[in-house]
mmCIF file of C-alpha atoms and ligand atoms in Angstrom:
data_model
loop_
_atom_site.group_PDB
_atom_site.id
_atom_site.type_symbol
_atom_site.label_atom_id
_atom_site.label_comp_id
_atom_site.label_asym_id
_atom_site.label_seq_id
_atom_site.Cartn_x
_atom_site.Cartn_y
_atom_site.Cartn_z
ATOM 1 C CA MET A 1 9.377 16.932 10.124
ATOM 2 C CA LYS A 2 8.792 13.288 9.313
ATOM 3 C CA SER A 3 7.609 11.723 6.079
ATOM 4 C CA LEU A 4 6.084 8.422 4.996
ATOM 5 C CA LEU A 5 7.787 7.111 1.865
ATOM 6 C CA SER A 6 8.212 3.559 3.108
ATOM 7 C CA ILE A 7 6.803 1.383 5.881
ATOM 8 C CA TYR A 8 10.417 1.358 7.094
ATOM 9 C CA ASP A 9 9.996 5.058 8.013
ATOM 10 C CA ILE A 10 7.308 4.140 10.560
ATOM 11 C CA LYS A 11 8.612 0.747 11.627
ATOM 12 C CA ASP A 12 8.268 1.619 15.306
ATOM 13 C CA GLU A 13 4.948 3.471 14.913
ATOM 14 C CA VAL A 14 2.839 0.976 12.948
ATOM 15 C CA THR A 15 0.846 -0.235 15.959
ATOM 16 C CA GLU A 16 0.187 3.324 17.109
ATOM 17 C CA ILE A 17 -1.088 4.314 13.637
ATOM 18 C CA LEU A 18 -3.295 1.205 13.402
ATOM 19 C CA ASP A 19 -4.776 1.980 16.822
ATOM 20 C CA LEU A 20 -5.555 5.499 15.607
ATOM 21 C CA ALA A 21 -7.161 4.077 12.428
ATOM 22 C CA ASN A 22 -9.394 1.894 14.584
ATOM 23 C CA GLU A 23 -10.334 4.886 16.746
ATOM 24 C CA PHE A 24 -11.228 6.934 13.675
ATOM 25 C CA LYS A 25 -13.303 4.067 12.279
ATOM 26 C CA HIS A 26 -15.323 3.846 15.477
ATOM 27 C CA GLY A 27 -15.778 7.603 15.932
ATOM 28 C CA LEU A 28 -13.629 7.755 19.072
ATOM 29 C CA ILE A 29 -11.699 10.847 17.972
ATOM 30 C CA LYS A 30 -14.030 13.803 18.059
ATOM 31 C CA GLY A 31 -13.866 17.274 16.562
ATOM 32 C CA LYS A 32 -11.829 18.558 13.637
ATOM 33 C CA PRO A 33 -8.198 17.918 14.576
ATOM 34 C CA LEU A 34 -6.839 19.191 11.245
ATOM 35 C CA ASP A 35 -8.949 22.351 11.195
ATOM 36 C CA GLY A 36 -7.386 24.890 8.829
ATOM 37 C CA LYS A 37 -4.750 22.489 7.449
ATOM 38 C CA SER A 38 -4.230 21.798 3.739
ATOM 39 C CA LEU A 39 -2.888 18.786 1.881
ATOM 40 C CA ALA A 40 -1.603 18.969 -1.699
ATOM 41 C CA MET A 41 -2.102 15.703 -3.596
ATOM 42 C CA ILE A 42 0.093 15.223 -6.672
ATOM 43 C CA PHE A 43 -0.895 12.367 -8.959
ATOM 44 C CA GLN A 44 1.482 11.177 -11.676
ATOM 45 C CA LYS A 45 -0.663 8.041 -12.114
ATOM 46 C CA SER A 46 -4.387 7.190 -12.021
ATOM 47 C CA SER A 47 -6.239 6.531 -8.768
ATOM 48 C CA THR A 48 -9.709 5.865 -7.402
ATOM 49 C CA ARG A 49 -9.258 4.788 -3.762
ATOM 50 C CA THR A 50 -6.170 6.787 -2.830
ATOM 51 C CA ARG A 51 -7.482 10.044 -4.209
ATOM 52 C CA VAL A 52 -10.976 9.766 -2.746
ATOM 53 C CA SER A 53 -9.907 8.446 0.662
ATOM 54 C CA PHE A 54 -7.285 11.172 1.153
ATOM 55 C CA GLU A 55 -9.655 13.890 -0.018
ATOM 56 C CA VAL A 56 -12.606 12.730 2.096
ATOM 57 C CA GLY A 57 -10.268 11.975 5.009
ATOM 58 C CA MET A 58 -8.875 15.521 5.002
ATOM 59 C CA TYR A 59 -12.405 16.957 4.793
ATOM 60 C CA GLU A 60 -13.655 14.835 7.695
ATOM 61 C CA LEU A 61 -10.691 15.931 9.820
ATOM 62 C CA GLY A 62 -11.563 19.587 9.204
ATOM 63 C CA GLY A 63 -8.892 20.335 6.608
ATOM 64 C CA SER A 64 -8.895 20.573 2.844
ATOM 65 C CA ALA A 65 -7.171 18.705 0.033
ATOM 66 C CA LEU A 66 -6.067 19.905 -3.391
ATOM 67 C CA PHE A 67 -6.007 17.434 -6.266
ATOM 68 C CA LEU A 68 -3.036 18.246 -8.513
ATOM 69 C CA SER A 69 -2.666 16.168 -11.633
ATOM 70 C CA GLU A 70 0.906 16.386 -12.880
ATOM 71 C CA ASN A 71 -0.366 17.323 -16.339
ATOM 72 C CA ASP A 72 -1.855 20.505 -14.902
ATOM 73 C CA LEU A 73 1.186 21.450 -12.819
ATOM 74 C CA GLN A 74 4.200 23.246 -14.252
ATOM 75 C CA MET A 75 6.093 20.087 -13.249
ATOM 76 C CA GLY A 76 4.415 18.439 -16.236
ATOM 77 C CA ARG A 77 6.164 21.058 -18.421
ATOM 78 C CA GLY A 78 9.525 20.482 -16.830
ATOM 79 C CA GLU A 79 9.576 22.613 -13.662
ATOM 80 C CA SER A 80 12.006 20.973 -11.257
ATOM 81 C CA ILE A 81 10.981 18.791 -8.330
ATOM 82 C CA SER A 82 13.089 21.010 -6.108
ATOM 83 C CA ASP A 83 11.277 24.247 -6.998
ATOM 84 C CA THR A 84 7.878 22.562 -6.827
ATOM 85 C CA ALA A 85 8.607 21.021 -3.420
ATOM 86 C CA ARG A 86 9.971 24.239 -1.928
ATOM 87 C CA VAL A 87 7.113 26.378 -3.236
ATOM 88 C CA LEU A 88 4.270 24.008 -2.300
ATOM 89 C CA SER A 89 5.755 23.738 1.192
ATOM 90 C CA ARG A 90 5.031 27.465 1.668
ATOM 91 C CA TYR A 91 1.301 26.939 0.928
ATOM 92 C CA VAL A 92 0.301 23.622 2.470
ATOM 93 C CA ASP A 93 0.886 21.530 5.601
ATOM 94 C CA GLY A 94 1.613 18.245 3.851
ATOM 95 C CA ILE A 95 2.051 16.775 0.381
ATOM 96 C CA MET A 96 0.805 13.390 -0.779
ATOM 97 C CA ILE A 97 2.389 12.112 -3.973
ATOM 98 C CA ARG A 98 1.564 9.176 -6.201
ATOM 99 C CA ALA A 99 4.847 8.944 -8.078
ATOM 100 C CA ILE A 100 6.047 7.037 -11.098
ATOM 101 C CA GLU A 101 9.608 6.779 -9.738
ATOM 102 C CA HIS A 102 10.319 6.247 -6.052
ATOM 103 C CA GLU A 103 13.512 8.298 -6.480
ATOM 104 C CA ASP A 104 11.378 11.353 -7.301
ATOM 105 C CA LEU A 105 9.585 10.946 -3.991
ATOM 106 C CA VAL A 106 12.931 10.831 -2.221
ATOM 107 C CA GLU A 107 14.081 13.992 -4.014
ATOM 108 C CA PHE A 108 10.787 15.734 -3.234
ATOM 109 C CA GLU A 109 11.157 14.842 0.420
ATOM 110 C CA LYS A 110 14.710 16.254 0.541
ATOM 111 C CA GLU A 111 13.575 19.634 -0.751
ATOM 112 C CA ALA A 112 10.195 19.962 0.995
ATOM 113 C CA THR A 113 9.793 21.506 4.427
ATOM 114 C CA VAL A 114 6.479 19.760 5.155
ATOM 115 C CA PRO A 115 5.767 16.004 5.521
ATOM 116 C CA ILE A 116 5.628 13.968 2.295
ATOM 117 C CA ILE A 117 3.291 10.973 2.191
ATOM 118 C CA SER A 118 3.591 8.339 -0.506
ATOM 119 C CA GLY A 119 0.342 7.493 -2.234
ATOM 120 C CA LEU A 120 2.244 4.731 -4.086
ATOM 121 C CA SER A 121 5.445 4.597 -6.101
ATOM 122 C CA ASP A 122 7.060 1.853 -8.152
ATOM 123 C CA LEU A 123 8.715 0.628 -4.933
ATOM 124 C CA GLU A 124 6.047 0.759 -2.214
ATOM 125 C CA HIS A 125 2.443 1.442 -1.272
ATOM 126 C CA PRO A 126 2.627 2.115 2.494
ATOM 127 C CA CYS A 127 -0.889 3.540 3.025
ATOM 128 C CA GLN A 128 -2.383 0.451 1.378
ATOM 129 C CA ALA A 129 -0.413 -1.830 3.702
ATOM 130 C CA LEU A 130 -1.710 0.015 6.776
ATOM 131 C CA ALA A 131 -5.335 -0.407 5.662
ATOM 132 C CA ASP A 132 -4.635 -4.076 4.894
ATOM 133 C CA MET A 133 -3.313 -4.799 8.371
ATOM 134 C CA GLN A 134 -6.284 -2.985 9.916
ATOM 135 C CA THR A 135 -8.498 -5.328 7.872
ATOM 136 C CA ILE A 136 -6.614 -8.432 9.007
ATOM 137 C CA LYS A 137 -6.916 -7.395 12.646
ATOM 138 C CA GLU A 138 -10.681 -6.963 12.207
ATOM 139 C CA HIS A 139 -11.195 -10.324 10.506
ATOM 140 C CA LYS A 140 -8.622 -12.460 12.300
ATOM 141 C CA GLY A 141 -8.355 -10.731 15.688
ATOM 142 C CA ASP A 142 -4.550 -10.568 15.683
ATOM 143 C CA PHE A 143 -1.455 -11.123 13.537
ATOM 144 C CA SER A 144 -0.635 -14.658 14.680
ATOM 145 C CA GLY A 145 -1.667 -16.302 11.387
ATOM 146 C CA LYS A 146 0.180 -16.996 8.145
ATOM 147 C CA PHE A 147 0.065 -14.281 5.459
ATOM 148 C CA VAL A 148 0.722 -15.408 1.884
ATOM 149 C CA TYR A 149 1.254 -12.980 -0.965
ATOM 150 C CA VAL A 150 0.936 -14.577 -4.413
ATOM 151 C CA GLY A 151 2.044 -13.080 -7.738
ATOM 152 C CA ASP A 152 4.109 -10.090 -8.803
ATOM 153 C CA GLY A 153 6.625 -9.032 -6.147
ATOM 154 C CA ASN A 154 5.641 -5.402 -6.687
ATOM 155 C CA ASN A 155 5.158 -2.189 -4.674
ATOM 156 C CA VAL A 156 2.221 -3.644 -2.714
ATOM 157 C CA CYS A 157 4.163 -6.837 -1.942
ATOM 158 C CA ASN A 158 7.178 -4.806 -0.747
ATOM 159 C CA SER A 159 5.139 -2.771 1.742
ATOM 160 C CA LEU A 160 3.349 -5.898 2.972
ATOM 161 C CA LEU A 161 6.676 -7.658 3.636
ATOM 162 C CA LEU A 162 7.817 -4.734 5.763
ATOM 163 C CA ILE A 163 4.567 -4.240 7.650
ATOM 164 C CA CYS A 164 4.101 -7.947 8.441
ATOM 165 C CA ALA A 165 7.639 -7.981 9.816
ATOM 166 C CA CYS A 166 6.895 -4.903 11.954
ATOM 167 C CA LEU A 167 3.781 -6.546 13.410
ATOM 168 C CA GLY A 168 5.360 -9.958 13.928
ATOM 169 C CA MET A 169 3.189 -11.704 11.342
ATOM 170 C CA ASP A 170 4.739 -14.547 9.312
ATOM 171 C CA ILE A 171 4.710 -13.726 5.610
ATOM 172 C CA VAL A 172 5.521 -15.831 2.558
ATOM 173 C CA ALA A 173 5.716 -14.158 -0.847
ATOM 174 C CA ALA A 174 5.406 -16.562 -3.774
ATOM 175 C CA SER A 175 6.479 -15.072 -7.096
ATOM 176 C CA PRO A 176 8.280 -16.309 -10.201
ATOM 177 C CA LYS A 177 12.048 -15.826 -9.872
ATOM 178 C CA ALA A 178 12.088 -12.900 -12.333
ATOM 179 C CA TYR A 179 9.380 -11.009 -10.435
ATOM 180 C CA GLN A 180 10.316 -11.357 -6.792
ATOM 181 C CA ALA A 181 10.193 -8.553 -4.229
ATOM 182 C CA ASN A 182 12.854 -5.854 -4.051
ATOM 183 C CA GLU A 183 16.042 -7.289 -2.522
ATOM 184 C CA LYS A 184 16.753 -4.338 -0.247
ATOM 185 C CA ILE A 185 13.199 -4.448 1.113
ATOM 186 C CA VAL A 186 13.445 -8.207 1.709
ATOM 187 C CA LYS A 187 16.661 -7.601 3.660
ATOM 188 C CA GLN A 188 15.053 -4.814 5.709
ATOM 189 C CA SER A 189 12.000 -6.991 6.365
ATOM 190 C CA LYS A 190 14.115 -9.922 7.526
ATOM 191 C CA SER A 191 16.053 -7.717 9.885
ATOM 192 C CA ILE A 192 12.849 -6.252 11.387
ATOM 193 C CA ALA A 193 11.362 -9.768 11.597
ATOM 194 C CA LYS A 194 14.352 -10.939 13.605
ATOM 195 C CA GLU A 195 13.413 -8.398 16.274
ATOM 196 C CA SER A 196 9.657 -9.024 16.143
ATOM 197 C CA GLY A 197 10.048 -12.815 16.072
ATOM 198 C CA SER A 198 8.358 -13.509 12.745
ATOM 199 C CA ASN A 199 9.443 -15.137 9.481
ATOM 200 C CA VAL A 200 9.832 -13.589 6.046
ATOM 201 C CA THR A 201 10.050 -16.160 3.257
ATOM 202 C CA ILE A 202 10.468 -15.614 -0.470
ATOM 203 C CA THR A 203 9.754 -18.555 -2.773
ATOM 204 C CA ASP A 204 8.645 -19.422 -6.281
ATOM 205 C CA ASN A 205 6.641 -22.426 -5.077
ATOM 206 C CA VAL A 206 3.086 -21.163 -4.854
ATOM 207 C CA GLU A 207 1.454 -24.439 -3.703
ATOM 208 C CA ILE A 208 3.794 -24.894 -0.744
ATOM 209 C CA ALA A 209 3.414 -21.199 0.105
ATOM 210 C CA VAL A 210 -0.382 -21.222 0.241
ATOM 211 C CA LYS A 211 -0.637 -24.385 2.348
ATOM 212 C CA ASP A 212 -2.293 -23.538 5.686
ATOM 213 C CA ALA A 213 -2.487 -19.822 4.881
ATOM 214 C CA ASP A 214 -4.808 -17.610 6.924
ATOM 215 C CA VAL A 215 -4.592 -14.717 4.486
ATOM 216 C CA VAL A 216 -4.104 -15.004 0.713
ATOM 217 C CA TYR A 217 -3.313 -11.721 -1.037
ATOM 218 C CA THR A 218 -2.675 -10.935 -4.675
ATOM 219 C CA ASP A 219 -2.322 -7.915 -6.956
ATOM 220 C CA VAL A 220 -2.295 -7.254 -10.689
ATOM 221 C CA TRP A 221 0.392 -8.771 -12.890
ATOM 222 C CA VAL A 222 0.888 -5.546 -14.823
ATOM 223 C CA SER A 223 1.218 -2.556 -12.519
ATOM 224 C CA MET A 224 0.962 1.036 -13.689
ATOM 225 C CA GLY A 225 4.179 1.701 -15.590
ATOM 226 C CA ASN A 226 4.769 -1.982 -16.523
ATOM 227 C CA GLU A 227 2.493 -1.926 -19.557
ATOM 228 C CA LYS A 228 5.321 -2.548 -22.039
ATOM 229 C CA GLN A 229 6.119 -5.884 -20.362
ATOM 230 C CA GLU A 230 2.517 -7.071 -20.437
ATOM 231 C CA LYS A 231 3.099 -10.212 -22.513
ATOM 232 C CA GLU A 232 6.114 -11.597 -20.647
ATOM 233 C CA ARG A 233 4.585 -10.787 -17.282
ATOM 234 C CA LYS A 234 1.357 -12.613 -18.071
ATOM 235 C CA ASN A 235 3.299 -15.657 -19.282
ATOM 236 C CA ALA A 236 5.520 -15.754 -16.213
ATOM 237 C CA LEU A 237 2.686 -15.194 -13.743
ATOM 238 C CA GLU A 238 0.067 -17.517 -15.258
ATOM 239 C CA LYS A 239 0.775 -20.256 -12.707
ATOM 240 C CA TYR A 240 0.304 -17.772 -9.876
ATOM 241 C CA GLN A 241 -3.387 -17.146 -10.415
ATOM 242 C CA VAL A 242 -5.422 -17.265 -7.201
ATOM 243 C CA ASN A 243 -8.312 -19.598 -8.018
ATOM 244 C CA SER A 244 -10.497 -21.957 -5.993
ATOM 245 C CA LYS A 245 -8.066 -24.854 -6.483
ATOM 246 C CA LEU A 246 -5.253 -22.814 -4.936
ATOM 247 C CA MET A 247 -7.512 -21.487 -2.154
ATOM 248 C CA LYS A 248 -8.314 -25.105 -1.161
ATOM 249 C CA LEU A 249 -4.711 -25.424 0.049
ATOM 250 C CA ALA A 250 -5.232 -22.547 2.485
ATOM 251 C CA ASN A 251 -7.098 -22.877 5.773
ATOM 252 C CA GLU A 252 -10.847 -23.106 5.307
ATOM 253 C CA ASP A 253 -11.453 -19.729 6.932
ATOM 254 C CA ALA A 254 -8.601 -18.007 5.087
ATOM 255 C CA ILE A 255 -9.516 -14.553 3.862
ATOM 256 C CA PHE A 256 -8.781 -13.369 0.330
ATOM 257 C CA MET A 257 -7.330 -9.864 -0.095
ATOM 258 C CA HIS A 258 -6.543 -7.590 -3.047
ATOM 259 C CA CYS A 259 -5.659 -3.884 -3.010
ATOM 260 C CA LEU A 260 -7.727 -3.250 -6.164
ATOM 261 C CA PRO A 261 -8.110 -2.509 -9.013
ATOM 262 C CA ALA A 262 -8.297 -6.217 -9.960
ATOM 263 C CA ILE A 263 -8.503 -8.033 -13.259
ATOM 264 C CA ARG A 264 -10.832 -11.012 -12.872
ATOM 265 C CA GLY A 265 -9.562 -13.964 -14.894
ATOM 266 C CA GLU A 266 -5.917 -12.891 -14.589
ATOM 267 C CA GLU A 267 -4.375 -12.724 -11.102
ATOM 268 C CA VAL A 268 -7.630 -13.910 -9.464
ATOM 269 C CA THR A 269 -10.758 -15.698 -10.611
ATOM 270 C CA ALA A 270 -14.188 -14.110 -10.119
ATOM 271 C CA ASP A 271 -15.403 -16.893 -7.799
ATOM 272 C CA VAL A 272 -12.570 -16.154 -5.355
ATOM 273 C CA ILE A 273 -12.598 -12.350 -5.410
ATOM 274 C CA ASP A 274 -16.401 -12.244 -5.263
ATOM 275 C CA GLY A 275 -16.671 -15.236 -2.918
ATOM 276 C CA LYS A 276 -17.590 -15.357 0.765
ATOM 277 C CA ASN A 277 -13.997 -15.227 2.028
ATOM 278 C CA SER A 278 -13.107 -12.086 0.096
ATOM 279 C CA VAL A 279 -12.644 -8.921 2.176
ATOM 280 C CA ILE A 280 -11.722 -6.544 -0.649
ATOM 281 C CA VAL A 281 -14.380 -3.922 0.101
ATOM 282 C CA ASP A 282 -13.460 -3.804 3.793
ATOM 283 C CA GLN A 283 -9.868 -3.229 2.711
ATOM 284 C CA ALA A 284 -10.945 -0.396 0.431
ATOM 285 C CA GLU A 285 -13.068 1.152 3.196
ATOM 286 C CA ASN A 286 -10.171 0.959 5.613
ATOM 287 C CA ARG A 287 -8.072 3.109 3.274
ATOM 288 C CA LEU A 288 -10.183 6.009 4.553
ATOM 289 C CA HIS A 289 -9.667 5.222 8.246
ATOM 290 C CA ALA A 290 -5.969 4.387 7.865
ATOM 291 C CA GLN A 291 -5.410 7.536 5.811
ATOM 292 C CA LYS A 292 -7.030 9.651 8.528
ATOM 293 C CA ALA A 293 -4.676 8.047 11.025
ATOM 294 C CA VAL A 294 -1.686 8.839 8.793
ATOM 295 C CA LEU A 295 -2.838 12.440 8.254
ATOM 296 C CA TYR A 296 -3.392 12.925 11.995
ATOM 297 C CA HIS A 297 -0.032 11.361 12.835
ATOM 298 C CA PHE A 298 1.975 13.432 10.331
ATOM 299 C CA LEU A 299 0.066 16.721 10.039
ATOM 300 C CA LYS A 300 -1.362 17.464 13.465
HETATM 301 N N1 LIG B 401 -5.472 0.414 -4.055
HETATM 302 C C1 LIG B 401 -5.272 1.638 -4.574
HETATM 303 O O1 LIG B 401 -4.324 2.347 -4.278
HETATM 304 O O2 LIG B 401 -6.242 2.030 -5.450
HETATM 305 P P1 LIG B 401 -6.198 3.293 -6.398
HETATM 306 O O3 LIG B 401 -5.154 3.047 -7.442
HETATM 307 O O4 LIG B 401 -7.587 3.355 -6.971
HETATM 308 O O5 LIG B 401 -5.866 4.511 -5.591
HETATM 309 N N1 LIG B 402 0.612 -2.678 -8.042
HETATM 310 C C1 LIG B 402 -0.446 -1.809 -8.503
HETATM 311 C C2 LIG B 402 -1.189 -1.252 -7.348
HETATM 312 C C3 LIG B 402 -2.316 -0.328 -7.693
HETATM 313 C C4 LIG B 402 -3.007 0.224 -6.484
HETATM 314 C C5 LIG B 402 0.156 -0.700 -9.365
HETATM 315 O O1 LIG B 402 1.210 -0.166 -8.989
HETATM 316 O O2 LIG B 402 -0.410 -0.386 -10.401
#
């Protein structure tokens, strides 16, 4: 049994999964490969894209998905992760979890006897990163360009650092010193990058970072669970807004990316996110194809 809690877990399989995602997108995999299989989906936080793409993905592959909000599970009343994981494993073929704490995902994975797939935690968002790289391949042809992440060094940023390193794409993450990416993930990314021949750079200088970028990516300043730090985060991240002035430093054909949901006027201005170089809806669509690839890879 193998699980997907981090991009690190699939560091040698990223290309294979992206190839599968492309095949699913273009209808090259026929039939119902997950016929009769079930996926439990536990959500401790809100979701639009992750929930719908996993549910539709399972359906299209011939299986079924169960949406389990933590409030409706006995877990919400204090039942242990261990009992929940062991019991659900007897009913279903895989469990997707959107978790508040990454540590809970790790504990769940230890106790479960079926694959666990992260649908986001406070540390990473691996399924998002897969869809993002599928999108870059479609728009740029390959991973030879410069990827620049701007803003909060959060879960999305962490998974992007790892996946760019796996695919040999140079990545620069520009964040204020207090909100830079997770140190352990940066270390892991740098060690993978050494093998793949790419560069992982962390900086607080956003202008230098964005210069000559081929991809500019940002995410919200206040992630789910960070609401109490809203004021200090907005103050610290103000200078990291992706606007047309910043985009001028990037290459002319640079694409703009965002995992969504976005707050126009905060981390990105409306003219950029709704402009001609924005690929946000392609990214969202690719969640479905990448998810099918992940489900096929782990559940078949
Ligand atoms: N990008 C993403 O994971 O969106 P949701 O929170 O809507 O699932
Ligand atoms: N960083 C965001 C991503 C949402 C998909 C959050 O964790 O809320």
